[in-house]
C-alpha cells in the first residue's frame, strides 16, 4: 500500500504561481513513477505530468508545457508540481498518483487539492 497526501492548492490570480506537493508513505519502494492529474468541473480527469521514481524522465501534457514543472525529492518521498503563468482554465482539483506497475497504471491516488485561478 502507498499513501499519498497532496498540499499547496489555493486561489490565485491569472498569471500567478503555485507549488503543489505530494508526500508518499508506505511501500514507496514499489513506486515506478508519480503523476499529477486534474479534473475540472464537468470534465474527465486528465493527465498533467509524470516523473520516474528512480530516474529523472518527465512527461507533460501539451497544455502545460513551458508553464508547469514536475520534480521530486526522493529523500523526502515527495513530488512537486510547480505551476507558473496560471490560467483560469487550469482551475481544477489536482491529484497525485503512484504507478506501482511499471506500465503507467496509477493504482494509488491522493485525496486531491483544489486550485482556482481567477481572471
PDB file of C-alpha atoms in Angstrom:
ATOM      1  CA  UNK A   1       0.000   0.000   0.000  1.00  0.00           C
ATOM      2  CA  UNK A   2       1.080   3.537  -0.786  1.00  0.00           C
ATOM      3  CA  UNK A   3      -0.484   6.559   0.839  1.00  0.00           C
ATOM      4  CA  UNK A   4      -0.417   9.951  -0.877  1.00  0.00           C
ATOM      5  CA  UNK A   5      -1.207  13.344   0.602  1.00  0.00           C
ATOM      6  CA  UNK A   6      -1.358  16.481  -1.543  1.00  0.00           C
ATOM      7  CA  UNK A   7      -0.996  20.051  -0.341  1.00  0.00           C
ATOM      8  CA  UNK A   8      -0.427  23.510  -1.726  1.00  0.00           C
ATOM      9  CA  UNK A   9      -3.636  24.260  -3.578  1.00  0.00           C
ATOM     10  CA  UNK A  10      -5.439  27.563  -3.260  1.00  0.00           C
ATOM     11  CA  UNK A  11      -6.803  30.582  -5.071  1.00  0.00           C
ATOM     12  CA  UNK A  12      -4.514  32.613  -7.308  1.00  0.00           C
ATOM     13  CA  UNK A  13      -4.963  35.285  -9.929  1.00  0.00           C
ATOM     14  CA  UNK A  14      -4.293  34.569 -13.577  1.00  0.00           C
ATOM     15  CA  UNK A  15      -0.583  34.808 -14.291  1.00  0.00           C
ATOM     16  CA  UNK A  16       0.298  33.744 -10.768  1.00  0.00           C
ATOM     17  CA  UNK A  17       2.101  30.679  -9.475  1.00  0.00           C
ATOM     18  CA  UNK A  18       1.513  27.808  -7.068  1.00  0.00           C
ATOM     19  CA  UNK A  19       3.517  24.794  -5.990  1.00  0.00           C
ATOM     20  CA  UNK A  20       1.742  21.577  -5.170  1.00  0.00           C
ATOM     21  CA  UNK A  21       3.337  18.903  -3.034  1.00  0.00           C
ATOM     22  CA  UNK A  22       2.565  15.206  -2.754  1.00  0.00           C
ATOM     23  CA  UNK A  23       4.036  13.231   0.122  1.00  0.00           C
ATOM     24  CA  UNK A  24       4.190   9.465  -0.314  1.00  0.00           C
ATOM     25  CA  UNK A  25       4.368   6.947   2.507  1.00  0.00           C
ATOM     26  CA  UNK A  26       4.037   3.217   2.942  1.00  0.00           C
ATOM     27  CA  UNK A  27       5.594   0.842   0.413  1.00  0.00           C
ATOM     28  CA  UNK A  28       7.289   3.577  -1.597  1.00  0.00           C
ATOM     29  CA  UNK A  29       9.942   1.141  -2.806  1.00  0.00           C
ATOM     30  CA  UNK A  30       7.246  -0.267  -5.115  1.00  0.00           C
ATOM     31  CA  UNK A  31       6.790   3.029  -6.954  1.00  0.00           C
ATOM     32  CA  UNK A  32       7.900   3.250 -10.574  1.00  0.00           C
ATOM     33  CA  UNK A  33       6.561   6.712 -11.334  1.00  0.00           C
ATOM     34  CA  UNK A  34       4.487   9.505  -9.879  1.00  0.00           C
ATOM     35  CA  UNK A  35       1.956  11.540 -11.777  1.00  0.00           C
ATOM     36  CA  UNK A  36      -0.192  14.615 -11.439  1.00  0.00           C
ATOM     37  CA  UNK A  37      -3.707  14.624 -12.842  1.00  0.00           C
ATOM     38  CA  UNK A  38      -6.505  17.175 -12.697  1.00  0.00           C
ATOM     39  CA  UNK A  39     -10.253  17.228 -13.005  1.00  0.00           C
ATOM     40  CA  UNK A  40     -12.202  20.363 -13.798  1.00  0.00           C
ATOM     41  CA  UNK A  41     -15.940  20.632 -13.080  1.00  0.00           C
ATOM     42  CA  UNK A  42     -17.934  18.688 -15.640  1.00  0.00           C
ATOM     43  CA  UNK A  43     -14.832  17.265 -17.287  1.00  0.00           C
ATOM     44  CA  UNK A  44     -12.985  13.985 -17.156  1.00  0.00           C
ATOM     45  CA  UNK A  45      -9.805  13.594 -15.189  1.00  0.00           C
ATOM     46  CA  UNK A  46      -6.770  14.346 -17.364  1.00  0.00           C
ATOM     47  CA  UNK A  47      -3.062  13.663 -17.157  1.00  0.00           C
ATOM     48  CA  UNK A  48      -0.857  16.653 -16.384  1.00  0.00           C
ATOM     49  CA  UNK A  49       2.680  15.417 -15.764  1.00  0.00           C
ATOM     50  CA  UNK A  50       4.700  12.448 -14.547  1.00  0.00           C
ATOM     51  CA  UNK A  51       8.191  11.671 -13.324  1.00  0.00           C
ATOM     52  CA  UNK A  52      10.110   8.462 -12.834  1.00  0.00           C
ATOM     53  CA  UNK A  53      10.695   7.488  -9.229  1.00  0.00           C
ATOM     54  CA  UNK A  54      14.187   6.084  -9.826  1.00  0.00           C
ATOM     55  CA  UNK A  55      15.133   8.215 -12.822  1.00  0.00           C
ATOM     56  CA  UNK A  56      14.601  11.763 -13.992  1.00  0.00           C
ATOM     57  CA  UNK A  57      12.416  11.243 -17.057  1.00  0.00           C
ATOM     58  CA  UNK A  58       9.465  13.594 -17.065  1.00  0.00           C
ATOM     59  CA  UNK A  59       6.412  13.968 -19.256  1.00  0.00           C
ATOM     60  CA  UNK A  60       3.990  16.889 -19.523  1.00  0.00           C
ATOM     61  CA  UNK A  61       0.754  17.267 -21.363  1.00  0.00           C
ATOM     62  CA  UNK A  62       0.930  19.847 -24.153  1.00  0.00           C
ATOM     63  CA  UNK A  63      -1.335  22.362 -22.467  1.00  0.00           C
ATOM     64  CA  UNK A  64       1.093  22.866 -19.565  1.00  0.00           C
ATOM     65  CA  UNK A  65       4.454  22.628 -21.339  1.00  0.00           C
ATOM     66  CA  UNK A  66       6.619  25.610 -20.564  1.00  0.00           C
ATOM     67  CA  UNK A  67       4.432  26.538 -17.576  1.00  0.00           C
ATOM     68  CA  UNK A  68       4.362  23.530 -15.219  1.00  0.00           C
ATOM     69  CA  UNK A  69       7.378  21.632 -13.904  1.00  0.00           C
ATOM     70  CA  UNK A  70       7.267  18.313 -12.093  1.00  0.00           C
ATOM     71  CA  UNK A  71      10.114  17.444  -9.742  1.00  0.00           C
ATOM     72  CA  UNK A  72      10.823  15.175  -6.801  1.00  0.00           C
ATOM     73  CA  UNK A  73      12.845  14.769  -3.663  1.00  0.00           C
ATOM     74  CA  UNK A  74      13.392  11.074  -3.092  1.00  0.00           C
ATOM     75  CA  UNK A  75      14.865  11.680   0.360  1.00  0.00           C
ATOM     76  CA  UNK A  76      11.526  13.190   1.383  1.00  0.00           C
ATOM     77  CA  UNK A  77       9.383  10.833  -0.732  1.00  0.00           C
ATOM     78  CA  UNK A  78       7.769  13.946  -2.145  1.00  0.00           C
ATOM     79  CA  UNK A  79       6.798  15.031  -5.647  1.00  0.00           C
ATOM     80  CA  UNK A  80       6.139  18.636  -6.580  1.00  0.00           C
ATOM     81  CA  UNK A  81       4.268  20.414  -9.339  1.00  0.00           C
ATOM     82  CA  UNK A  82       5.403  23.962  -9.881  1.00  0.00           C
ATOM     83  CA  UNK A  83       2.746  25.865 -11.812  1.00  0.00           C
ATOM     84  CA  UNK A  84       3.608  29.216 -13.375  1.00  0.00           C
ATOM     85  CA  UNK A  85       1.627  31.541 -15.625  1.00  0.00           C
ATOM     86  CA  UNK A  86      -1.598  30.036 -14.386  1.00  0.00           C
ATOM     87  CA  UNK A  87      -4.735  30.466 -16.482  1.00  0.00           C
ATOM     88  CA  UNK A  88      -8.406  30.258 -15.496  1.00  0.00           C
ATOM     89  CA  UNK A  89      -8.631  27.023 -17.489  1.00  0.00           C
ATOM     90  CA  UNK A  90      -6.129  25.460 -15.084  1.00  0.00           C
ATOM     91  CA  UNK A  91      -8.821  25.575 -12.394  1.00  0.00           C
ATOM     92  CA  UNK A  92      -9.392  22.010 -11.220  1.00  0.00           C
ATOM     93  CA  UNK A  93      -8.890  19.541  -8.432  1.00  0.00           C
ATOM     94  CA  UNK A  94      -5.331  18.277  -8.734  1.00  0.00           C
ATOM     95  CA  UNK A  95      -4.497  14.709  -7.763  1.00  0.00           C
ATOM     96  CA  UNK A  96      -1.202  12.949  -7.410  1.00  0.00           C
ATOM     97  CA  UNK A  97      -0.964   9.261  -8.145  1.00  0.00           C
ATOM     98  CA  UNK A  98       1.562   6.444  -7.896  1.00  0.00           C
ATOM     99  CA  UNK A  99       2.348   3.853 -10.531  1.00  0.00           C
ATOM    100  CA  UNK A 100       3.483   0.630  -8.884  1.00  0.00           C
ATOM    101  CA  UNK A 101       3.048  -1.463 -12.036  1.00  0.00           C
ATOM    102  CA  UNK A 102       5.720  -0.016 -14.307  1.00  0.00           C
ATOM    103  CA  UNK A 103       3.246   0.294 -17.188  1.00  0.00           C
ATOM    104  CA  UNK A 104       1.738   3.691 -16.367  1.00  0.00           C
ATOM    105  CA  UNK A 105      -1.180   2.262 -14.444  1.00  0.00           C
ATOM    106  CA  UNK A 106      -1.771   4.501 -11.461  1.00  0.00           C
ATOM    107  CA  UNK A 107      -3.192   2.450  -8.626  1.00  0.00           C
ATOM    108  CA  UNK A 108      -2.820   4.808  -5.699  1.00  0.00           C
ATOM    109  CA  UNK A 109      -4.331   8.272  -5.501  1.00  0.00           C
ATOM    110  CA  UNK A 110      -4.310  11.178  -3.123  1.00  0.00           C
ATOM    111  CA  UNK A 111      -7.404  12.981  -1.950  1.00  0.00           C
ATOM    112  CA  UNK A 112      -6.886  15.944  -4.268  1.00  0.00           C
ATOM    113  CA  UNK A 113      -6.241  19.623  -3.739  1.00  0.00           C
ATOM    114  CA  UNK A 114      -8.283  22.451  -5.254  1.00  0.00           C
ATOM    115  CA  UNK A 115      -6.604  25.013  -7.488  1.00  0.00           C
ATOM    116  CA  UNK A 116      -8.694  28.003  -8.501  1.00  0.00           C
ATOM    117  CA  UNK A 117      -7.370  30.601 -10.922  1.00  0.00           C
ATOM    118  CA  UNK A 118      -9.345  33.827 -11.077  1.00  0.00           C
ATOM    119  CA  UNK A 119      -9.363  36.055 -14.129  1.00  0.00           C
TER     120      UNK A 119
END
